[in-house]
Coordinates of C-alpha atoms and ligand atoms in Angstrom, one line a residue:
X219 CA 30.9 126.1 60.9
X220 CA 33.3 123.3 60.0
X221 CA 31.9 119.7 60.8
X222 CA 33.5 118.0 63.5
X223 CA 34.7 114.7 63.4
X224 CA 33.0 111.3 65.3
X225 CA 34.6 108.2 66.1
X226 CA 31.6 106.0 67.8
X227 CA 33.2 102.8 69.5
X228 CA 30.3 100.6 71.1
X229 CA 30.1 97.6 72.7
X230 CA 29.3 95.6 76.1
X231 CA 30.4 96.3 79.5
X232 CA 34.0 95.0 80.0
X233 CA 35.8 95.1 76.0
X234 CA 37.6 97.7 77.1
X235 CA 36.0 100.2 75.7
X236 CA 36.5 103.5 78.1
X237 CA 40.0 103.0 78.8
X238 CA 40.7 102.3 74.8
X239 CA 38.4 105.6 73.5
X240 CA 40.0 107.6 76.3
X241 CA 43.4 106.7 75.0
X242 CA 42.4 106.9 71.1
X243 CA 41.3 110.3 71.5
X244 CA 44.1 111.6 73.7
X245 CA 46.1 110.1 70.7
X246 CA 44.5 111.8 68.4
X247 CA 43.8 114.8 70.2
X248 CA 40.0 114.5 70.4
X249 CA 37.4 114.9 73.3
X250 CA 36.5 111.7 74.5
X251 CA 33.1 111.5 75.7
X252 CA 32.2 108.1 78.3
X253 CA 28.2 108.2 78.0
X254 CA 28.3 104.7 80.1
X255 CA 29.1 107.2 82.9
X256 CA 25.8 109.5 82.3
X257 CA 23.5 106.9 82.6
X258 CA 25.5 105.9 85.8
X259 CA 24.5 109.7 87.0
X260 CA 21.0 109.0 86.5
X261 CA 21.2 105.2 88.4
X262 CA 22.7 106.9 91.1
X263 CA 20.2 109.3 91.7
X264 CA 17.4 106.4 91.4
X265 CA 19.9 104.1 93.7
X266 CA 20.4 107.9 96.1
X267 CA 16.2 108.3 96.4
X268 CA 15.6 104.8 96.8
X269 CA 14.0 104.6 93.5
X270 CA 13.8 100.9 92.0
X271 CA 15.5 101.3 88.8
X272 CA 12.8 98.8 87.0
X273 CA 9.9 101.7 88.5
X274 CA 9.5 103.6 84.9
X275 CA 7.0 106.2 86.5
X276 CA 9.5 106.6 89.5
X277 CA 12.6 106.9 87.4
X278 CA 10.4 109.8 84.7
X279 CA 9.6 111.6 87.4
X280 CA 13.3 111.9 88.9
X281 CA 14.4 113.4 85.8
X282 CA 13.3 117.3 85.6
X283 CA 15.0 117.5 88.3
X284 CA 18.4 115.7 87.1
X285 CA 20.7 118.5 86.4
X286 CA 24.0 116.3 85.0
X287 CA 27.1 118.1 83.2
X288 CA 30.3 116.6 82.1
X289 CA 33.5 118.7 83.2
X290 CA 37.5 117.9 82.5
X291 CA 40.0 117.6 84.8
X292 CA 43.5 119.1 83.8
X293 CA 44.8 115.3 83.3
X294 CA 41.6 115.5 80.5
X295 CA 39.5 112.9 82.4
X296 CA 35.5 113.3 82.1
X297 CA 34.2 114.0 85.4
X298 CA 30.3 113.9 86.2
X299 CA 28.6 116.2 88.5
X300 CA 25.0 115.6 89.7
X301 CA 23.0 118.4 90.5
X302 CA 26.4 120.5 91.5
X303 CA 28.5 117.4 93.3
X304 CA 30.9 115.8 91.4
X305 CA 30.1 112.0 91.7
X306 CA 32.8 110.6 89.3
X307 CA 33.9 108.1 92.0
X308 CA 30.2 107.4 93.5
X309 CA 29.2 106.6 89.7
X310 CA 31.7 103.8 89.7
X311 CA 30.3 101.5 92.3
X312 CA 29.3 98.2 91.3
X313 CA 25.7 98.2 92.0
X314 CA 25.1 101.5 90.5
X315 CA 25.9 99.7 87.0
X316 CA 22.2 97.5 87.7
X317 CA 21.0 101.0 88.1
X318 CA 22.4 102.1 85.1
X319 CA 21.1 99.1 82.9
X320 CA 17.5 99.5 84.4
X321 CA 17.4 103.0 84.0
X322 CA 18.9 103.1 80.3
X323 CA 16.4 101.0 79.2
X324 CA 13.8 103.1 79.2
X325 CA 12.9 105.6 76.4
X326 CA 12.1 108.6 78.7
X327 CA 15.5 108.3 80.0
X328 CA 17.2 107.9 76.6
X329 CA 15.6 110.6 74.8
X330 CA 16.3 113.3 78.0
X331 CA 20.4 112.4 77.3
X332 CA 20.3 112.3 73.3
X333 CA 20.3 116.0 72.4
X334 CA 23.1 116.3 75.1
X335 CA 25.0 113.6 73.4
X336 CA 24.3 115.1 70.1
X337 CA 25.9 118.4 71.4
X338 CA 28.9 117.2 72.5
X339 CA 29.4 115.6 69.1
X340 CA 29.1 119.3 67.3
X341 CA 30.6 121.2 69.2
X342 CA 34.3 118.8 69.1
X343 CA 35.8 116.3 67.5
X344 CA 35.0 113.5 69.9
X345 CA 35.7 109.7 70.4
X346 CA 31.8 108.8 72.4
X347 CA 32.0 105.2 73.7
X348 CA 28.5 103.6 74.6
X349 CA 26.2 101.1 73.4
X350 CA 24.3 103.1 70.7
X351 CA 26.4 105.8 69.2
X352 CA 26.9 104.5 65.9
X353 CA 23.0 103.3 65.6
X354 CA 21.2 105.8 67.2
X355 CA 23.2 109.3 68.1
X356 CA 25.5 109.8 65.8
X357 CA 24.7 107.6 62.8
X358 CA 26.5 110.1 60.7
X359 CA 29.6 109.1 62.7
X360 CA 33.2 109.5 60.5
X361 CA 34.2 105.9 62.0
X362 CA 32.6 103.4 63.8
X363 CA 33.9 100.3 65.7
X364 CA 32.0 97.9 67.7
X365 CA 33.8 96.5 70.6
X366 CA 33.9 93.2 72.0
X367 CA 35.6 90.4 73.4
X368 CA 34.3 87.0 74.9
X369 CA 32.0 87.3 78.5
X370 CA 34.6 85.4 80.4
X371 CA 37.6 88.0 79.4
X372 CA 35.3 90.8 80.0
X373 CA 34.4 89.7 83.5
X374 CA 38.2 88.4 84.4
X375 CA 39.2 92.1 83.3
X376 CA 36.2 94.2 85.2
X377 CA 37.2 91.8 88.5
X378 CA 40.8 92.5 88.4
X379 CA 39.8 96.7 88.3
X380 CA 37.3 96.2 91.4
X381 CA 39.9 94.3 93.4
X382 CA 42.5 97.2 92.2
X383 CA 39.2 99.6 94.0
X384 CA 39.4 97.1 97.1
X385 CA 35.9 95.6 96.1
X386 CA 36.2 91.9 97.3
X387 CA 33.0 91.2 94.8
X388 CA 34.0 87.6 93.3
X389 CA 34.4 86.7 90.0
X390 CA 31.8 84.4 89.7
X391 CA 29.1 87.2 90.5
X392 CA 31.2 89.6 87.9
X393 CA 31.1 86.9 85.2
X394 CA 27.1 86.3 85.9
X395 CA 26.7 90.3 86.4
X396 CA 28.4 91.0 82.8
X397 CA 26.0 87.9 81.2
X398 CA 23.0 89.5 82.7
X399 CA 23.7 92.9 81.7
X400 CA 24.8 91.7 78.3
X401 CA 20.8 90.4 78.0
X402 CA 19.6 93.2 78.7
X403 CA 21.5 95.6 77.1
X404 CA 21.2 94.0 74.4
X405 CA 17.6 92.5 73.9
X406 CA 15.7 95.8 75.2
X407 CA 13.4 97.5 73.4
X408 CA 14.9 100.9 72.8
X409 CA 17.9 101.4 71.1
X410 CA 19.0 98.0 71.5
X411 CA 22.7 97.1 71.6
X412 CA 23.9 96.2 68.2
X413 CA 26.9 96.6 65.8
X414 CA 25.9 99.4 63.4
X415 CA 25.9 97.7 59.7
X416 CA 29.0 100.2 59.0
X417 CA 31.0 98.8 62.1
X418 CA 34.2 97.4 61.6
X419 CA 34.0 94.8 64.5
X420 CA 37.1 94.9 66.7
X421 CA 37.7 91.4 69.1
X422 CA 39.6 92.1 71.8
X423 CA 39.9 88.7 73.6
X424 CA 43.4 87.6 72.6
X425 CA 44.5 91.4 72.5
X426 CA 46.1 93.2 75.4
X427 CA 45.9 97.0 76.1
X428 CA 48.4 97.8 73.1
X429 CA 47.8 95.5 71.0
X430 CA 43.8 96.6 71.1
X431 CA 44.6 100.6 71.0
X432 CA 47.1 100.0 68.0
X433 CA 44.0 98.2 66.4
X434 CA 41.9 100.9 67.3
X435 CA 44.3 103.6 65.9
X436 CA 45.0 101.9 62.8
X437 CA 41.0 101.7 62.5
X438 CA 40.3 105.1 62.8
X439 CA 43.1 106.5 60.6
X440 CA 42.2 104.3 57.6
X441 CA 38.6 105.3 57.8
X442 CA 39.3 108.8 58.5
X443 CA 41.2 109.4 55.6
X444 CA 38.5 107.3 53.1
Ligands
DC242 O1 29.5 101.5 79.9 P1 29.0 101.4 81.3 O2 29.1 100.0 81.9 O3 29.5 102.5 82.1 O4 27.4 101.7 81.0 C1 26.5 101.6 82.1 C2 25.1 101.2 81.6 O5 24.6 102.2 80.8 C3 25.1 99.9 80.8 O6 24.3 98.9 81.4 C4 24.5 100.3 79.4 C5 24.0 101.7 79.6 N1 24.4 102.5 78.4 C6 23.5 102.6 77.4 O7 22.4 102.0 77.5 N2 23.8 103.4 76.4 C7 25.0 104.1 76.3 N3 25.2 104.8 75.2 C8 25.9 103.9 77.3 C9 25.6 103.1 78.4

């Protein structure tokens, strides 16, 4: 079996990263796989059943029941379908992403998505964005890039794509959502968000959307051909 190639791109919420790991691997012909939106799948099922997402015992005991896949659309976008619905849309909805945090903090949760993660990475070359990829799943990763870019860019940039959904949530509350989130994503327990010590850190603050993905290309070509 020939080894597949992995570009792990991590990061916080809001630096861009789905949009610029969708468009790195469609340029370099690679699977791009949005794990942000698989933990969303299990918030919405805790958010659906009225399950707190801070409830570990509640949130355990939703998950033998979880059955999550990842399809592609003809255009090549990732689309999530929960328990036979396809909730791509339903995923997206700002409260589901306290869902998501709550639930992705807990180890039971984590370890259920891993080997699926995993699989995904052997069976294609992929581009998997998230907040652990290079650390956890796919240490082994060919390239790895941690993603950033200052809170208050982050949350100008997630505003301006929920008023684009008609979602009149105002920036303030974004700004303070992406903090929040940031703290916990990155100070809980399990698998923690962090660069990976063989990151190359990529800052996207001052960047637009070409300017980051010509970054992000440049990246990944110079490391895959080390
Ligand atoms: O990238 P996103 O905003 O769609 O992610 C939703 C939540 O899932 C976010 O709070 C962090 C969590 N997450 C995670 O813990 N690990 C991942 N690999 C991807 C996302």
């Amino acid at each position: 079996m020939t080894k597949h190639r992995s570009i792990a791109i991590d990061g916080p919420s809001g630096a861009g990263k789905s949009t610029l790991a969708r468009a790195l691997a469609k340029a370099l012909g690679y699977l791009y796989v949005d794990t942000g939106a698989i933990y969303r799948t299990v918030g919405l099922q805790a958010c659906r059943t009225g399950v707190d997402p801070e409830d570990r015992d509640g949130v355990v005991a939703l998950l033998p029941g979880l059955d999550i896949r990842l399809g592609y659309g003809e255009d090549g976008v990732q689309r999530m379908f929960l328990n036979g619905e396809d909730v791509s849309q339903a995923i997206r909805q700002h409260e589901i992403s306290r869902y998501a945090s709550g639930v992705s903090a807990l180890p039971e949760v984590r370890a259920f998505l891993l080997d699926r993660q995993r699989q995904l990475a052997a069976e294609h070359d992929v581009v998997m964005d998230g907040r652990d990829i290079g650390t956890v799943v796919l240490p082994q990763a060919d390239v790895k890039i941690f993603l950033t870019a200052a809170p208050e860019a982050r949350a100008r940039r997630r505003w301006l794509e929920l008023q684009q959904r008609g979602d009149e949530t105002d920036y303030e509350t974004v700004l303070r959502d992406v903090i929040d989130r940031d703290e916990k994503d990155t100070n809980r327990a399990t698998a923690p968000l962090r660069q990976a010590e063989d990151a190359v850190l990529a800052d996207t603050t001052q960047l637009d959307l070409e300017q980051s993905l010509d970054l992000l290309i440049s990246i990944a070509k110079e490391r895959l051909q080390a």
